[in-house]
mmCIF file with all atom_site columns, C-alpha atoms in Angstrom:
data_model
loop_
_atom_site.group_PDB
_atom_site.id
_atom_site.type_symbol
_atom_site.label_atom_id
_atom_site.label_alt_id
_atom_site.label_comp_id
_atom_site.label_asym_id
_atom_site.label_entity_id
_atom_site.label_seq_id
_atom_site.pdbx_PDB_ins_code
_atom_site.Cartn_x
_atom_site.Cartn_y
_atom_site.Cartn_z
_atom_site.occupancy
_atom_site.B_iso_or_equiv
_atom_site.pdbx_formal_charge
_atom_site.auth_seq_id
_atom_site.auth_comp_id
_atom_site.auth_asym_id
_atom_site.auth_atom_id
_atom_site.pdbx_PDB_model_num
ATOM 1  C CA . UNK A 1 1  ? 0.000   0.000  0.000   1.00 88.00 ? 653 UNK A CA 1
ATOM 2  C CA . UNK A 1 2  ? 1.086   3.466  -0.542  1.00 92.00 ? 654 UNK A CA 1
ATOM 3  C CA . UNK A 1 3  ? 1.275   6.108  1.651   1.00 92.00 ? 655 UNK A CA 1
ATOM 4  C CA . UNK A 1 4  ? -0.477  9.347  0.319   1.00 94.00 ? 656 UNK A CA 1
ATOM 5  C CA . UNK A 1 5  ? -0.458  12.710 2.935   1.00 93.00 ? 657 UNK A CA 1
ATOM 6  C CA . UNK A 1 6  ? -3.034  15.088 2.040   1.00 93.00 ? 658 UNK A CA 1
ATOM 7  C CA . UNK A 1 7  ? -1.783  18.239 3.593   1.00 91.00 ? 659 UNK A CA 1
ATOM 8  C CA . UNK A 1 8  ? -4.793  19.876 4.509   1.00 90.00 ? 660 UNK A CA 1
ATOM 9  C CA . UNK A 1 9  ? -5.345  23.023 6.823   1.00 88.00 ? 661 UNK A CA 1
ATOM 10 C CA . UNK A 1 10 ? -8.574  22.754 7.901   1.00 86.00 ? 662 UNK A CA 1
ATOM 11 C CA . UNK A 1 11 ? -11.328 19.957 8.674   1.00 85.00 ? 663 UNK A CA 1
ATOM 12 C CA . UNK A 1 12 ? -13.043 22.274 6.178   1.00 84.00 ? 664 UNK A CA 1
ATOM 13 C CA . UNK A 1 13 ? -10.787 21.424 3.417   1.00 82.00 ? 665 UNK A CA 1
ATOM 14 C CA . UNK A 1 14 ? -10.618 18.290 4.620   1.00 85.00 ? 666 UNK A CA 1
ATOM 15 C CA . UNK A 1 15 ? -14.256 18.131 3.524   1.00 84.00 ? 667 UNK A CA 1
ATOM 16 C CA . UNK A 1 16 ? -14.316 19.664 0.417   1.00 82.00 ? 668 UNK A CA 1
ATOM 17 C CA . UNK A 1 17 ? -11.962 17.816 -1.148  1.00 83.00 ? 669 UNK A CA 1
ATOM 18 C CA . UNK A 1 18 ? -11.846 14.250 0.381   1.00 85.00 ? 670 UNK A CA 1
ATOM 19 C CA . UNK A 1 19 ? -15.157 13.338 -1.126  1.00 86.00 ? 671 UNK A CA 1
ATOM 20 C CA . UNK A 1 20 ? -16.469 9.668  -1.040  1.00 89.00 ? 672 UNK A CA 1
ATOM 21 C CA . UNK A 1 21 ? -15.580 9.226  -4.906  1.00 91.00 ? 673 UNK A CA 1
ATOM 22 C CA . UNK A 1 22 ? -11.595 10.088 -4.180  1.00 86.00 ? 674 UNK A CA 1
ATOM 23 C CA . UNK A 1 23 ? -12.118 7.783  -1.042  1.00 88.00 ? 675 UNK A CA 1
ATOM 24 C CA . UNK A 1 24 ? -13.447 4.778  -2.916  1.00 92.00 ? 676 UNK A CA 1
ATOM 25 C CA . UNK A 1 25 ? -10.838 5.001  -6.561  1.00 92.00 ? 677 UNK A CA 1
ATOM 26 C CA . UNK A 1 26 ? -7.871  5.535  -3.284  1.00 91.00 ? 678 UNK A CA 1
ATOM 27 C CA . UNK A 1 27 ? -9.196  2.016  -1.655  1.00 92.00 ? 679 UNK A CA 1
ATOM 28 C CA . UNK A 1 28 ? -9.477  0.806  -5.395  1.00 95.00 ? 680 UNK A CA 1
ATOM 29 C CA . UNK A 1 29 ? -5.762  1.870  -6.437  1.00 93.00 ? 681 UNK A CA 1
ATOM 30 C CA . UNK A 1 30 ? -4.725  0.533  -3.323  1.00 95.00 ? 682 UNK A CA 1
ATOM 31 C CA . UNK A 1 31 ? -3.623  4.281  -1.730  1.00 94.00 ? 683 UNK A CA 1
ATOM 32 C CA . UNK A 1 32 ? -3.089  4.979  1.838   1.00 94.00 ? 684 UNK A CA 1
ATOM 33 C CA . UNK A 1 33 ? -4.352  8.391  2.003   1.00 93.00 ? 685 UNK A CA 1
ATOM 34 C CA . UNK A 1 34 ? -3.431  9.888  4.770   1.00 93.00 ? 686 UNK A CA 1
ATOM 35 C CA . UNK A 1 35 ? -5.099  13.618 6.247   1.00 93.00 ? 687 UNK A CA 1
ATOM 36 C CA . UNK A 1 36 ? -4.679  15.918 8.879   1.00 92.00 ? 688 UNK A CA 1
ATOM 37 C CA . UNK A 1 37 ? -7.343  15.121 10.656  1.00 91.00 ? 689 UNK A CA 1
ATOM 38 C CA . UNK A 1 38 ? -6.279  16.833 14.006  1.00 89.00 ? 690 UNK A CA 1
ATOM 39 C CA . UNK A 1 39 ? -8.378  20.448 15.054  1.00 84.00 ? 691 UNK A CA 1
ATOM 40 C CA . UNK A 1 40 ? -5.944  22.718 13.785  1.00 89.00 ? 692 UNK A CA 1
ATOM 41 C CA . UNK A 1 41 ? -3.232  23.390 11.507  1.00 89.00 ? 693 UNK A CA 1
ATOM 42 C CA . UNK A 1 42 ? 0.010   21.850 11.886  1.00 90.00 ? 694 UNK A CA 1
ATOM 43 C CA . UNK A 1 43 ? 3.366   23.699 11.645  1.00 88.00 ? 695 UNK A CA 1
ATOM 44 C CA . UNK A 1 44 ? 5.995   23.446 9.181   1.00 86.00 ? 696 UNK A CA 1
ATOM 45 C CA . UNK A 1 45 ? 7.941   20.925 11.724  1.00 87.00 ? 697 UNK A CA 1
ATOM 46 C CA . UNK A 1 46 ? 5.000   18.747 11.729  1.00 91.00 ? 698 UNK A CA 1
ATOM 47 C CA . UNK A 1 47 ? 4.016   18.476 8.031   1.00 91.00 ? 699 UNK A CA 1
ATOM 48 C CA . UNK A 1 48 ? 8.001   17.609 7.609   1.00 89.00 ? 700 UNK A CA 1
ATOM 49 C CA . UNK A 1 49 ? 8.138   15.062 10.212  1.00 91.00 ? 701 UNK A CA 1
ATOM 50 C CA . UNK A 1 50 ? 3.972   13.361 8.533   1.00 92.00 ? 702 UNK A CA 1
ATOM 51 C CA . UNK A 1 51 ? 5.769   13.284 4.763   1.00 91.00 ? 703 UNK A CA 1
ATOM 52 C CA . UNK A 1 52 ? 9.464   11.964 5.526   1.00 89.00 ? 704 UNK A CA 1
ATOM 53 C CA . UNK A 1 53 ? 8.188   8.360  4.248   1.00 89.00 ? 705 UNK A CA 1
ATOM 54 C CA . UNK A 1 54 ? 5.609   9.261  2.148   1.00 93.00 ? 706 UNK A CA 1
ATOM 55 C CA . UNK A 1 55 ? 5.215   8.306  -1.692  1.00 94.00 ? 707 UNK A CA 1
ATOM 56 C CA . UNK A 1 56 ? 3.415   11.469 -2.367  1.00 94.00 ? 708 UNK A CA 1
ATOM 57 C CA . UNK A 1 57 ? 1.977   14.536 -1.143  1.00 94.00 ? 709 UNK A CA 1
ATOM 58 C CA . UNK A 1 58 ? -0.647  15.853 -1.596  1.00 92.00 ? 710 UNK A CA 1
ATOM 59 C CA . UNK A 1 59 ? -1.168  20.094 -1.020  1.00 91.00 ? 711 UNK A CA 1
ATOM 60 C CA . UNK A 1 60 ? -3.846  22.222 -0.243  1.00 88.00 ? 712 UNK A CA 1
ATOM 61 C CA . UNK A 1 61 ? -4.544  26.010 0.156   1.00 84.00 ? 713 UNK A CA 1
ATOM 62 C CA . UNK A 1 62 ? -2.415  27.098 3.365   1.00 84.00 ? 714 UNK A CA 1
ATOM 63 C CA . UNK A 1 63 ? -0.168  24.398 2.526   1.00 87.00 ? 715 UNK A CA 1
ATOM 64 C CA . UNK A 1 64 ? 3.436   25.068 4.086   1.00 86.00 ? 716 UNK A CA 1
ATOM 65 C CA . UNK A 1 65 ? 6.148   25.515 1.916   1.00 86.00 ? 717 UNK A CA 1
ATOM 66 C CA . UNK A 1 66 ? 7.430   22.463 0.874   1.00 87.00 ? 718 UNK A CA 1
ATOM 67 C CA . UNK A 1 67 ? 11.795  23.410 0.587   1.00 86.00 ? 719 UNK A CA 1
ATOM 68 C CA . UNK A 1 68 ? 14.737  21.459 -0.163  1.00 87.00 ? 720 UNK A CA 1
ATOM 69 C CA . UNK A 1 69 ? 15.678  21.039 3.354   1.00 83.00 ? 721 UNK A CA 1
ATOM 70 C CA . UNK A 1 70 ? 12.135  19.557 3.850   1.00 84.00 ? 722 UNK A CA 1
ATOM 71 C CA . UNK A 1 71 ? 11.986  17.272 0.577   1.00 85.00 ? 723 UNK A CA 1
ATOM 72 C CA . UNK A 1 72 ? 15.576  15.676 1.297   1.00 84.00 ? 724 UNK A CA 1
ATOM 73 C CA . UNK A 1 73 ? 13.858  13.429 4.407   1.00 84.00 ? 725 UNK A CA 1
ATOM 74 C CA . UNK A 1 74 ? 12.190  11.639 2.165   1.00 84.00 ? 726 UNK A CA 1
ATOM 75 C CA . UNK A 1 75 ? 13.856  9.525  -0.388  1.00 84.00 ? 727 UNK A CA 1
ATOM 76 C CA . UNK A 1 76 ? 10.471  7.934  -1.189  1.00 87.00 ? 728 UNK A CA 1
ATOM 77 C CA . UNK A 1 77 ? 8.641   11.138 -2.560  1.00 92.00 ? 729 UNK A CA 1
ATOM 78 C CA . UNK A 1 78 ? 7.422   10.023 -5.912  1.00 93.00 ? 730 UNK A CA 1
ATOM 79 C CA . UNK A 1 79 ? 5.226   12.571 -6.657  1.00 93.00 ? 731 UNK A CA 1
ATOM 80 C CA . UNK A 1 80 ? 3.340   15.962 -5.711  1.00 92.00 ? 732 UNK A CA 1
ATOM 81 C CA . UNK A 1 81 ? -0.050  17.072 -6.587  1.00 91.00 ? 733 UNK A CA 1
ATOM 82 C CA . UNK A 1 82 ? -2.312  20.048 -5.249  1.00 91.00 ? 734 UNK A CA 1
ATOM 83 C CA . UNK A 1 83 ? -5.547  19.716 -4.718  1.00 87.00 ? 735 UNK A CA 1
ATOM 84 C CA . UNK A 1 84 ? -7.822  23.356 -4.934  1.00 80.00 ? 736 UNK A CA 1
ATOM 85 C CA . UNK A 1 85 ? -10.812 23.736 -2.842  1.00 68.00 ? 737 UNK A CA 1
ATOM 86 C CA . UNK A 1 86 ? -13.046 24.902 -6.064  1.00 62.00 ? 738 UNK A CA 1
ATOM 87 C CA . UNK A 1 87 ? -15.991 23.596 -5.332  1.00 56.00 ? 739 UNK A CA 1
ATOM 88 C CA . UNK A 1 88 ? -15.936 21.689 -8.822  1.00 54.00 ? 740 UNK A CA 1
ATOM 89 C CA . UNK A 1 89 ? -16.303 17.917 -9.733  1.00 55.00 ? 741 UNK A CA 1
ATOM 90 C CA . UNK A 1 90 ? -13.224 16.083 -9.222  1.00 52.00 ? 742 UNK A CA 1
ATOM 91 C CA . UNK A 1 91 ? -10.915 15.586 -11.967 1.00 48.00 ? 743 UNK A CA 1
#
């Protein structure tokens, strides 16, 4: 299984963008998708500790910055996406 981290801010963006379509084609592709799903948004030191093992990432609005220093802990990173809260049909 691989391990996804959705960096979201908010339970809010949590919810507009982790809808039960992505939810079900993540279970399908065999994803571990992995949220924030604590009551507030976590600091730069957090996010870089959650992705140091990660396959891919995941960003949202409020995202922190993702640098070198930060990207170098994980030797795993495959790939990067960012996900907008539009309000539109999934892609």
């Amino acid at each position: 299984m691989e391990r996804v981290i959705l960096m979201n801010q908010s339970d809010d963006a949590l919810k507009s963008i982790w809808q039960p379509e992505g939810v079900a084609r993540a279970q399908a592709l065999d994803l571990d998708i992995q949220p924030n799903r604590e009551a507030r948004a976590l600091s730069d030191a957090e996010w870089a500790e959650r992705i140091a093992d990660a396959r891919a990432v995941i960003t949202t609005w409020g995202s922190p910055r993702l640098d070198a220093a930060v990207l170098a802990r994980d030797r795993d990173l495959r790939n990067m996406a960012h996900a907008p809260r539009s309000g539109g049909p999934p892609v």
